[in-house]
Amino acid sequence: MSNRQKFYINGEWVESSTGETLEVINPSTEELIDSIGMGGQADVDAAVAAAGAAFETWSVTTREQRVEVMEAIIEVFKRRMGDLAATISEEMGAPMSLANAAQAPAGLGHFMTTLRVLRTFEFEEDIGTSHVVREPAGVCAFITPWNWPINQIACKVAPALAAGCTMVLKPSEVAPFNAIVFAEILDEAGVPAGVFNLVNGDGPTVGAALSRHPGVDMVSFTGSTRAGVEVARNAAPTVKRVAQELGGKSANIILDDADFPTAIARDVFGMCLNSGQSCNAPSRMLVPKARMEEAAAIATAAARNVRVGDPQSADTTIGPVVSSVQFEKIQNLIQKGIDEGATLETGGTGRPDGLNQGYYVKPTVFSNVTNDMTIAQEEIFGPVLSLIGYEDDADAVRIANDTIYGLSGYISSGDPERAKAIARRIRTGNVHLNGAIVDNKAPFGGYKQSGNGREWGQYGFEEFLEVKAIMGYNAAG
């Protein structure tokens, strides 16, 4: 029997208290996949209560007990990998090649990395006459997005479980079914009742109820900066810890000594990956002003090689964007770029030729963009690249930092030391040198309005721990 209309609370699949449902649409066909139950305050209260009760026992489990549970999750996760990939592809439009190679495995990677951290992490230390203990933060609420859904669920759930926390997850209502599969994985793996709970619903109802709930000790949110502000506002009266991974408008500096054909073509593909729906997408490409025409020609050719189509087709590079709302937003921003005077090199408004159904967007390249244009400042979340000219290295750094965001930066150079020096001047939480990919053992998170706190690896693990100093613990006599 399908669990898609149910919630997972205290180790059981239960009906929604509201009786309300929401249709989930396949973005490649615009047809109904299924519906989910929509939660309310009573469902949140039940889930938080279950997590609070479970915290009394899960928080005092041993390292060995948690290792055993993590190992069991990993084994079941591996067996359900195909189900996760197929579900993600259907509900958010990722090509099956990407879903199988990156979307689903990303979640497994976070569990494996967290398990390695857990095995060796030092939870206690002596400082002077005091003993310092790192203890689980408590009941956690997780609000996660649709663009890399299992990645964002796992990079919160895995370290929280390993740290000894209990939790309530509200996944995106746009792409919620992968979270149902995930809950089934944890259930089969034997995660104790109440340790992990799942309630579906929308942000203004379930998300807000979790953020302000007095029984929640910490909220970890991934999504837009606008929504992150609301989460923080709702959490403020109870002074709970809030970790946020928010928007981005990452600069990609192509230095004058870089291999232009290689770097630009590579990074156009990287920007288009996942249909541009990544918070760390390198959507602002900074090139020397004197070489704008050359860079535009390379970027245009690369964009035209990006094949947009059916996620089930083996030769598809990118599928649709996730929803009609996202499609219209991207169309409006592309038109804004045209209206504000950027040079449209390829792409533009409307669907690609031959695709009359589905939320498909043309890979679009603008050149001669200035950093004050809307397309250079707003997060588009689509396959739209802005080429911005700079005068010298200092000017490139200035433009890169001229944004409210600070999630990622990218630098290409034939001189590794030059690239490293510029990386230190970029005000972002992550910098990629010469095409380096993300590393789930390293911290991930942003500066400025891209958020606070860090996820992934040991840094992500430490987010779920409180630090207690026991004074006089080592005093003589």
Coordinates of C-alpha atoms in Angstrom, one line a residue:
M1 CA 0.0 0.0 0.0
S2 CA 1.3 3.5 -0.9
N3 CA 2.4 5.8 1.9
R4 CA 2.3 8.8 -0.3
Q5 CA -0.7 10.4 1.5
K6 CA 0.6 9.5 5.0
F7 CA 3.0 10.9 7.5
Y8 CA 5.7 8.9 9.3
I9 CA 5.3 9.7 13.0
N10 CA 6.6 7.7 16.0
G11 CA 7.6 4.8 13.8
E12 CA 4.2 4.5 12.1
W13 CA 2.5 5.6 8.9
V14 CA -0.4 7.8 9.9
E15 CA -3.2 9.7 8.2
S16 CA -3.1 13.5 8.0
S17 CA -5.2 15.3 10.6
T18 CA -6.4 17.8 8.0
G19 CA -7.7 15.4 5.3
E20 CA -6.3 17.9 2.7
T21 CA -4.2 16.8 -0.2
L22 CA -2.0 18.5 -2.8
E23 CA -1.4 17.3 -6.4
V24 CA 2.2 16.7 -7.5
I25 CA 2.8 17.4 -11.1
N26 CA 5.4 15.8 -13.5
P27 CA 7.3 18.8 -14.9
S28 CA 8.2 17.0 -18.1
T29 CA 4.6 16.2 -19.0
E30 CA 2.6 18.6 -16.9
E31 CA 0.5 15.6 -15.8
L32 CA -0.5 14.4 -12.3
I33 CA 1.8 11.9 -10.7
D34 CA -0.1 11.5 -7.4
S35 CA -1.1 13.6 -4.4
I36 CA 0.3 14.0 -0.9
G37 CA -1.4 14.6 2.4
M38 CA -1.0 18.1 3.8
G39 CA -0.3 18.5 7.4
G40 CA -1.4 21.0 10.0
Q41 CA -0.6 22.1 13.6
A42 CA -1.9 18.8 15.1
D43 CA 0.5 16.7 12.9
V44 CA 3.4 18.9 13.8
D45 CA 2.6 18.7 17.5
A46 CA 2.4 14.9 17.3
A47 CA 5.7 14.6 15.4
V48 CA 7.5 17.0 17.8
A49 CA 6.1 15.2 20.8
A50 CA 7.3 11.8 19.4
A51 CA 10.8 13.3 18.7
G52 CA 10.9 14.8 22.2
A53 CA 10.1 11.5 23.8
A54 CA 12.6 9.6 21.7
F55 CA 15.3 12.1 22.5
E56 CA 15.4 10.9 26.1
T57 CA 16.7 7.5 25.0
W58 CA 18.4 8.2 21.6
S59 CA 20.5 11.0 23.0
V60 CA 22.2 8.7 25.5
T61 CA 23.0 5.9 23.0
T62 CA 26.6 4.9 22.6
R63 CA 28.8 5.6 19.6
E64 CA 28.6 1.9 18.8
Q65 CA 24.8 1.8 18.8
R66 CA 24.6 4.8 16.4
V67 CA 27.3 3.3 14.2
E68 CA 25.2 0.1 13.9
V69 CA 22.1 2.1 12.9
M70 CA 24.0 4.2 10.4
E71 CA 25.4 1.0 8.8
A72 CA 21.9 -0.5 8.5
I73 CA 20.6 2.7 6.8
I74 CA 23.5 2.6 4.3
E75 CA 22.7 -1.0 3.4
V76 CA 19.0 -0.3 2.8
F77 CA 19.8 2.9 1.0
K78 CA 21.9 1.1 -1.5
R79 CA 19.1 -1.4 -2.2
R80 CA 16.6 1.5 -2.7
M81 CA 18.9 3.6 -4.8
G82 CA 17.0 2.9 -8.1
D83 CA 13.7 3.8 -6.5
L84 CA 15.1 7.1 -5.3
A85 CA 16.6 8.0 -8.6
A86 CA 13.4 7.1 -10.6
T87 CA 11.2 9.1 -8.1
I88 CA 13.5 12.2 -8.2
S89 CA 13.5 12.2 -12.0
E90 CA 9.8 11.9 -12.2
E91 CA 8.9 14.6 -9.7
M92 CA 11.5 17.2 -10.3
G93 CA 12.6 16.5 -13.8
A94 CA 16.3 15.5 -13.5
P95 CA 17.5 13.3 -16.4
M96 CA 17.8 9.7 -15.3
S97 CA 21.5 9.9 -16.0
L98 CA 21.9 12.6 -13.5
A99 CA 19.5 11.0 -11.0
N100 CA 21.4 7.8 -11.1
A101 CA 24.9 9.3 -11.1
A102 CA 24.5 12.2 -8.7
Q103 CA 21.0 13.0 -7.3
A104 CA 20.4 9.7 -5.5
P105 CA 24.1 8.8 -4.7
A106 CA 24.6 12.2 -3.1
G107 CA 22.4 11.1 -0.2
L108 CA 24.3 7.9 0.3
G109 CA 27.5 9.8 0.2
H110 CA 26.5 12.0 3.2
F111 CA 25.6 8.9 5.3
M112 CA 29.0 7.3 4.5
T113 CA 30.9 10.5 5.2
T114 CA 29.0 11.0 8.5
L115 CA 29.7 7.4 9.5
R116 CA 33.4 8.0 9.1
V117 CA 33.2 11.1 11.2
L118 CA 31.2 9.4 13.9
R119 CA 33.7 6.5 14.3
T120 CA 36.5 8.8 15.3
F121 CA 34.9 12.1 16.6
E122 CA 36.2 13.3 20.0
F123 CA 33.1 14.1 22.0
E124 CA 34.9 15.0 25.2
E125 CA 38.1 16.8 26.1
D126 CA 39.9 18.4 29.1
I127 CA 40.6 22.1 29.2
G128 CA 42.4 23.2 32.4
T129 CA 40.4 21.9 35.4
S130 CA 37.3 21.7 33.3
H131 CA 35.8 18.8 31.3
V132 CA 34.2 19.8 28.0
V133 CA 31.4 17.6 26.6
R134 CA 29.7 17.7 23.2
E135 CA 26.1 16.7 23.5
P136 CA 23.2 16.4 21.0
A137 CA 21.5 19.7 20.3
G138 CA 18.0 18.2 20.8
V139 CA 14.9 18.0 18.7
C140 CA 15.6 19.3 15.2
A141 CA 13.2 20.5 12.5
F142 CA 14.4 20.1 8.9
I143 CA 12.8 22.1 6.0
T144 CA 14.3 21.0 2.7
P145 CA 14.0 22.0 -1.0
W146 CA 13.2 20.2 -4.3
N147 CA 16.2 20.9 -6.4
W148 CA 18.7 18.3 -4.9
P149 CA 16.1 16.7 -2.6
I150 CA 17.8 13.6 -1.2
N151 CA 21.1 15.4 -0.9
Q152 CA 19.6 18.1 1.3
I153 CA 17.6 15.7 3.4
A154 CA 20.6 13.3 4.0
C155 CA 23.1 16.1 4.7
K156 CA 20.9 17.1 7.7
V157 CA 19.4 13.8 8.8
A158 CA 22.7 11.8 8.8
P159 CA 24.7 14.1 11.1
A160 CA 21.8 14.7 13.3
L161 CA 21.2 11.0 13.8
A162 CA 24.9 10.4 14.4
A163 CA 25.1 13.2 16.9
G164 CA 22.2 11.8 18.9
C165 CA 19.5 14.2 17.9
T166 CA 15.9 13.4 17.0
M167 CA 14.0 15.2 14.2
V168 CA 11.0 16.1 12.2
L169 CA 11.4 16.6 8.4
K170 CA 9.2 18.7 6.2
P171 CA 10.3 18.1 2.6
S172 CA 9.3 20.3 -0.3
E173 CA 5.7 19.8 -1.3
V174 CA 6.8 20.2 -5.0
A175 CA 8.9 17.1 -5.0
P176 CA 7.9 15.1 -1.8
F177 CA 7.9 11.5 -2.9
N178 CA 11.6 10.8 -2.6
A179 CA 11.2 11.8 1.1
I180 CA 8.6 9.1 1.5
V181 CA 11.0 6.5 0.1
F182 CA 13.7 7.9 2.4
A183 CA 11.4 7.4 5.4
E184 CA 10.8 3.8 4.3
I185 CA 14.5 3.3 4.2
L186 CA 15.0 4.5 7.8
D187 CA 12.0 2.5 8.9
E188 CA 13.4 -0.7 7.4
A189 CA 16.8 0.0 8.8
G190 CA 15.4 -0.1 12.3
V191 CA 15.7 3.6 13.3
P192 CA 13.9 3.6 16.7
A193 CA 10.4 5.0 16.8
G194 CA 10.2 8.8 17.1
V195 CA 13.9 9.4 16.2
F196 CA 12.9 10.4 12.7
N197 CA 9.5 11.8 11.8
L198 CA 8.1 13.1 8.5
V199 CA 5.2 15.5 8.0
N200 CA 4.4 16.9 4.5
G201 CA 2.8 20.3 4.0
D202 CA 3.6 23.8 2.8
G203 CA 5.9 26.4 4.3
P204 CA 3.4 28.8 5.7
T205 CA 1.6 26.0 7.6
V206 CA 3.9 23.1 8.5
G207 CA 7.2 25.0 8.0
A208 CA 6.1 27.9 10.2
A209 CA 4.6 25.6 12.8
L210 CA 7.9 23.7 13.1
S211 CA 10.0 26.9 13.1
R212 CA 8.1 28.5 16.0
H213 CA 7.4 25.3 18.0
P214 CA 8.6 25.5 21.6
G215 CA 9.5 21.8 21.5
V216 CA 12.0 22.2 18.7
D217 CA 15.5 23.1 19.7
M218 CA 17.0 23.7 16.3
V219 CA 15.8 24.5 12.7
S220 CA 17.9 23.6 9.7
F221 CA 16.5 25.2 6.5
T222 CA 17.6 25.1 2.9
G223 CA 15.8 27.3 0.4
S224 CA 15.4 30.8 -0.7
T225 CA 16.7 33.7 1.2
R226 CA 13.2 35.2 1.5
A227 CA 11.9 32.0 3.1
G228 CA 14.9 31.8 5.3
V229 CA 14.2 35.2 6.7
E230 CA 10.7 33.9 7.6
V231 CA 12.1 30.8 9.3
A232 CA 14.5 32.9 11.4
R233 CA 11.7 35.3 12.3
N234 CA 9.4 32.5 13.4
A235 CA 12.2 30.9 15.4
A236 CA 13.3 34.0 17.2
P237 CA 10.7 34.1 20.1
T238 CA 12.0 30.7 21.3
V239 CA 15.6 31.6 20.7
K240 CA 16.2 28.2 19.0
R241 CA 19.3 27.6 16.9
V242 CA 18.8 28.3 13.2
A243 CA 21.1 27.0 10.4
Q244 CA 20.4 28.3 6.9
E245 CA 21.6 27.4 3.5
L246 CA 20.0 29.9 1.2
G247 CA 20.4 31.5 -2.2
G248 CA 23.4 32.2 -4.4
K249 CA 24.6 34.2 -7.4
S250 CA 28.0 32.7 -7.8
A251 CA 30.7 34.5 -9.8
N252 CA 32.9 32.4 -12.1
I253 CA 36.2 34.3 -12.8
I254 CA 37.9 33.3 -16.0
L255 CA 41.4 34.8 -15.7
D256 CA 43.2 36.0 -18.8
D257 CA 45.7 33.1 -18.5
A258 CA 43.0 30.4 -18.4
D259 CA 42.4 28.0 -21.3
F260 CA 39.3 29.8 -22.5
P261 CA 37.8 27.0 -24.8
T262 CA 38.2 24.4 -22.0
A263 CA 37.2 26.4 -19.0
I264 CA 34.2 28.2 -20.6
A265 CA 32.7 25.2 -22.3
R266 CA 33.1 23.2 -19.1
D267 CA 31.5 25.8 -16.9
V268 CA 28.6 26.5 -19.3
F269 CA 27.8 22.8 -18.9
G270 CA 28.2 23.1 -15.1
M271 CA 25.9 26.0 -15.0
C272 CA 23.2 24.2 -17.0
L273 CA 23.5 21.0 -14.9
N274 CA 20.2 20.2 -13.1
S275 CA 18.6 22.8 -15.4
G276 CA 20.5 25.5 -13.6
Q277 CA 18.6 24.7 -10.4
S278 CA 21.5 24.7 -8.0
C279 CA 22.1 27.3 -5.3
N280 CA 25.8 27.3 -6.2
A281 CA 25.4 27.4 -10.0
P282 CA 28.2 29.6 -11.6
S283 CA 25.7 31.9 -13.2
R284 CA 27.9 35.0 -13.5
M285 CA 30.9 34.4 -15.7
L286 CA 33.5 37.2 -15.4
V287 CA 35.8 37.5 -18.4
P288 CA 38.3 40.2 -19.5
K289 CA 36.5 43.0 -21.2
A290 CA 38.9 42.9 -24.2
R291 CA 38.0 39.2 -24.7
M292 CA 34.2 39.4 -24.3
E293 CA 33.5 38.6 -28.0
E294 CA 35.8 35.5 -27.9
A295 CA 34.2 34.3 -24.6
A296 CA 30.7 34.8 -25.8
A297 CA 31.4 32.7 -29.0
I298 CA 32.7 29.8 -26.9
A299 CA 29.8 30.0 -24.4
T300 CA 27.3 30.2 -27.1
A301 CA 28.6 27.1 -28.9
A302 CA 28.7 25.2 -25.6
A303 CA 25.1 26.2 -24.7
R304 CA 23.9 25.0 -28.1
N305 CA 25.4 21.6 -27.4
V306 CA 23.3 21.2 -24.2
R307 CA 20.5 18.9 -25.2
V308 CA 17.1 19.7 -23.5
G309 CA 14.6 16.9 -23.5
D310 CA 12.7 14.0 -21.9
P311 CA 14.4 13.0 -18.6
Q312 CA 13.9 9.4 -19.6
S313 CA 16.0 9.8 -22.8
A314 CA 19.6 8.6 -22.6
D315 CA 20.9 11.5 -24.7
T316 CA 19.2 14.3 -22.7
T317 CA 21.6 16.7 -21.0
I318 CA 19.0 18.7 -19.0
G319 CA 15.3 18.1 -18.4
P320 CA 12.6 20.7 -17.5
V321 CA 12.6 23.1 -14.6
V322 CA 10.5 21.9 -11.7
S323 CA 7.2 23.8 -12.0
S324 CA 5.1 26.3 -13.9
V325 CA 6.0 28.9 -11.2
Q326 CA 9.7 28.4 -11.8
F327 CA 9.2 28.4 -15.6
E328 CA 7.4 31.7 -15.6
K329 CA 9.9 33.3 -13.2
I330 CA 12.8 32.3 -15.5
Q331 CA 10.9 33.5 -18.6
N332 CA 10.3 36.9 -17.0
L333 CA 14.0 37.2 -16.0
I334 CA 15.2 36.4 -19.5
Q335 CA 12.9 39.1 -20.8
K336 CA 14.2 41.4 -18.2
G337 CA 17.8 40.8 -19.4
I338 CA 16.7 41.7 -23.0
D339 CA 14.9 44.8 -21.8
E340 CA 17.8 46.0 -19.7
G341 CA 20.1 45.9 -22.7
A342 CA 22.2 42.7 -22.3
T343 CA 23.2 41.0 -25.6
L344 CA 21.2 37.8 -26.1
E345 CA 23.7 35.4 -27.7
T346 CA 21.5 32.3 -27.7
G347 CA 18.4 30.9 -26.1
G348 CA 15.8 33.4 -25.0
T349 CA 12.1 33.1 -24.0
G350 CA 9.8 30.3 -24.8
R351 CA 10.4 26.5 -24.9
P352 CA 13.1 24.9 -27.1
D353 CA 11.9 23.9 -30.5
G354 CA 9.9 20.7 -30.6
L355 CA 9.0 20.8 -26.9
N356 CA 5.5 22.0 -26.6
Q357 CA 4.6 20.4 -23.3
G358 CA 6.6 20.5 -20.1
Y359 CA 8.5 23.2 -18.3
Y360 CA 11.5 23.2 -20.6
V361 CA 13.8 26.3 -20.8
K362 CA 16.2 27.2 -23.5
P363 CA 19.9 27.3 -22.4
T364 CA 20.5 31.0 -22.6
V365 CA 23.6 33.1 -22.8
F366 CA 23.8 36.9 -22.3
S367 CA 26.9 38.8 -23.0
N368 CA 27.8 42.4 -22.2
V369 CA 26.0 42.2 -18.9
T370 CA 26.7 44.8 -16.2
N371 CA 26.6 43.8 -12.6
D372 CA 23.8 46.1 -11.8
M373 CA 21.4 44.4 -14.2
T374 CA 18.6 42.3 -12.7
I375 CA 20.0 39.1 -14.3
A376 CA 23.3 39.7 -12.6
Q377 CA 21.8 40.2 -9.1
E378 CA 18.8 38.0 -8.8
E379 CA 19.0 34.2 -8.5
I380 CA 17.4 32.9 -11.7
F381 CA 17.6 29.2 -10.9
G382 CA 17.5 28.2 -14.5
P383 CA 20.0 27.6 -17.3
V384 CA 20.8 31.3 -17.9
L385 CA 24.4 32.6 -18.0
S386 CA 25.5 36.2 -17.7
L387 CA 28.9 37.2 -19.2
I388 CA 30.3 40.2 -17.3
G389 CA 33.5 42.0 -18.3
Y390 CA 36.2 43.1 -16.0
E391 CA 39.4 45.3 -16.3
D392 CA 41.9 43.4 -14.1
D393 CA 42.1 41.0 -11.2
A394 CA 41.1 43.6 -8.6
D395 CA 38.1 44.6 -10.7
A396 CA 37.1 40.9 -11.0
V397 CA 37.2 40.4 -7.3
R398 CA 35.2 43.6 -6.8
I399 CA 32.5 42.4 -9.2
A400 CA 32.4 38.9 -7.7
N401 CA 31.8 40.3 -4.2
D402 CA 29.3 42.9 -5.4
T403 CA 26.2 40.8 -4.5
I404 CA 24.1 40.1 -1.4
Y405 CA 25.0 36.4 -1.7
G406 CA 28.2 34.6 -0.8
L407 CA 27.7 30.9 -1.3
S408 CA 30.3 29.8 -4.0
G409 CA 32.9 31.2 -6.3
Y410 CA 34.8 29.7 -9.3
I411 CA 38.2 30.7 -10.6
S412 CA 40.0 29.4 -13.7
S413 CA 43.7 30.2 -14.3
G414 CA 46.8 28.7 -15.8
D415 CA 48.6 29.8 -12.6
P416 CA 47.4 27.8 -9.5
E417 CA 49.1 30.3 -7.1
R418 CA 47.3 33.2 -8.8
A419 CA 44.0 31.4 -8.5
K420 CA 44.6 30.6 -4.8
A421 CA 45.4 34.2 -4.0
I422 CA 42.2 35.4 -5.6
A423 CA 40.2 32.6 -3.9
R424 CA 41.2 34.1 -0.5
R425 CA 39.7 37.5 -1.6
I426 CA 36.3 36.1 -2.6
R427 CA 33.6 36.5 0.1
T428 CA 32.0 33.1 -0.2
G429 CA 31.8 29.9 1.8
N430 CA 33.1 27.8 -1.1
V431 CA 35.5 28.4 -4.0
H432 CA 36.2 26.0 -6.9
L433 CA 39.6 26.2 -8.6
N434 CA 39.9 25.1 -12.2
G435 CA 36.8 23.0 -12.3
A436 CA 37.1 21.3 -8.9
I437 CA 33.8 19.7 -7.9
V438 CA 32.1 19.8 -4.5
D439 CA 33.6 17.6 -1.8
N440 CA 31.1 16.2 0.8
K441 CA 33.9 15.9 3.4
A442 CA 34.5 19.7 3.3
P443 CA 32.1 22.3 4.8
F444 CA 29.3 23.7 2.6
G445 CA 27.6 26.9 3.4
G446 CA 27.6 30.6 2.7
Y447 CA 28.5 34.1 3.7
K448 CA 26.1 37.1 3.8
Q449 CA 22.5 36.4 2.7
S450 CA 23.5 32.9 1.5
G451 CA 23.0 31.8 5.1
N452 CA 24.8 30.7 8.2
G453 CA 26.2 27.5 9.6
R454 CA 27.9 24.7 7.7
E455 CA 26.8 21.4 6.4
W456 CA 28.6 18.2 5.2
G457 CA 31.4 16.3 6.9
Q458 CA 32.8 17.1 10.3
Y459 CA 31.6 20.7 10.2
G460 CA 28.1 19.6 9.5
F461 CA 28.3 17.1 12.3
E462 CA 29.3 19.7 14.8
E463 CA 26.3 21.9 14.0
F464 CA 24.1 19.3 15.8
L465 CA 26.1 19.4 19.0
E466 CA 25.9 21.6 22.1
V467 CA 29.1 22.3 24.1
K468 CA 29.0 21.9 27.9
A469 CA 31.8 22.8 30.2
I470 CA 31.9 21.0 33.6
M471 CA 34.0 23.2 35.9
G472 CA 36.2 21.7 38.5
Y473 CA 35.9 18.3 36.9
N474 CA 39.7 17.8 37.0
A475 CA 40.4 19.7 40.2
A476 CA 42.9 18.2 42.6
G477 CA 41.5 16.4 45.7

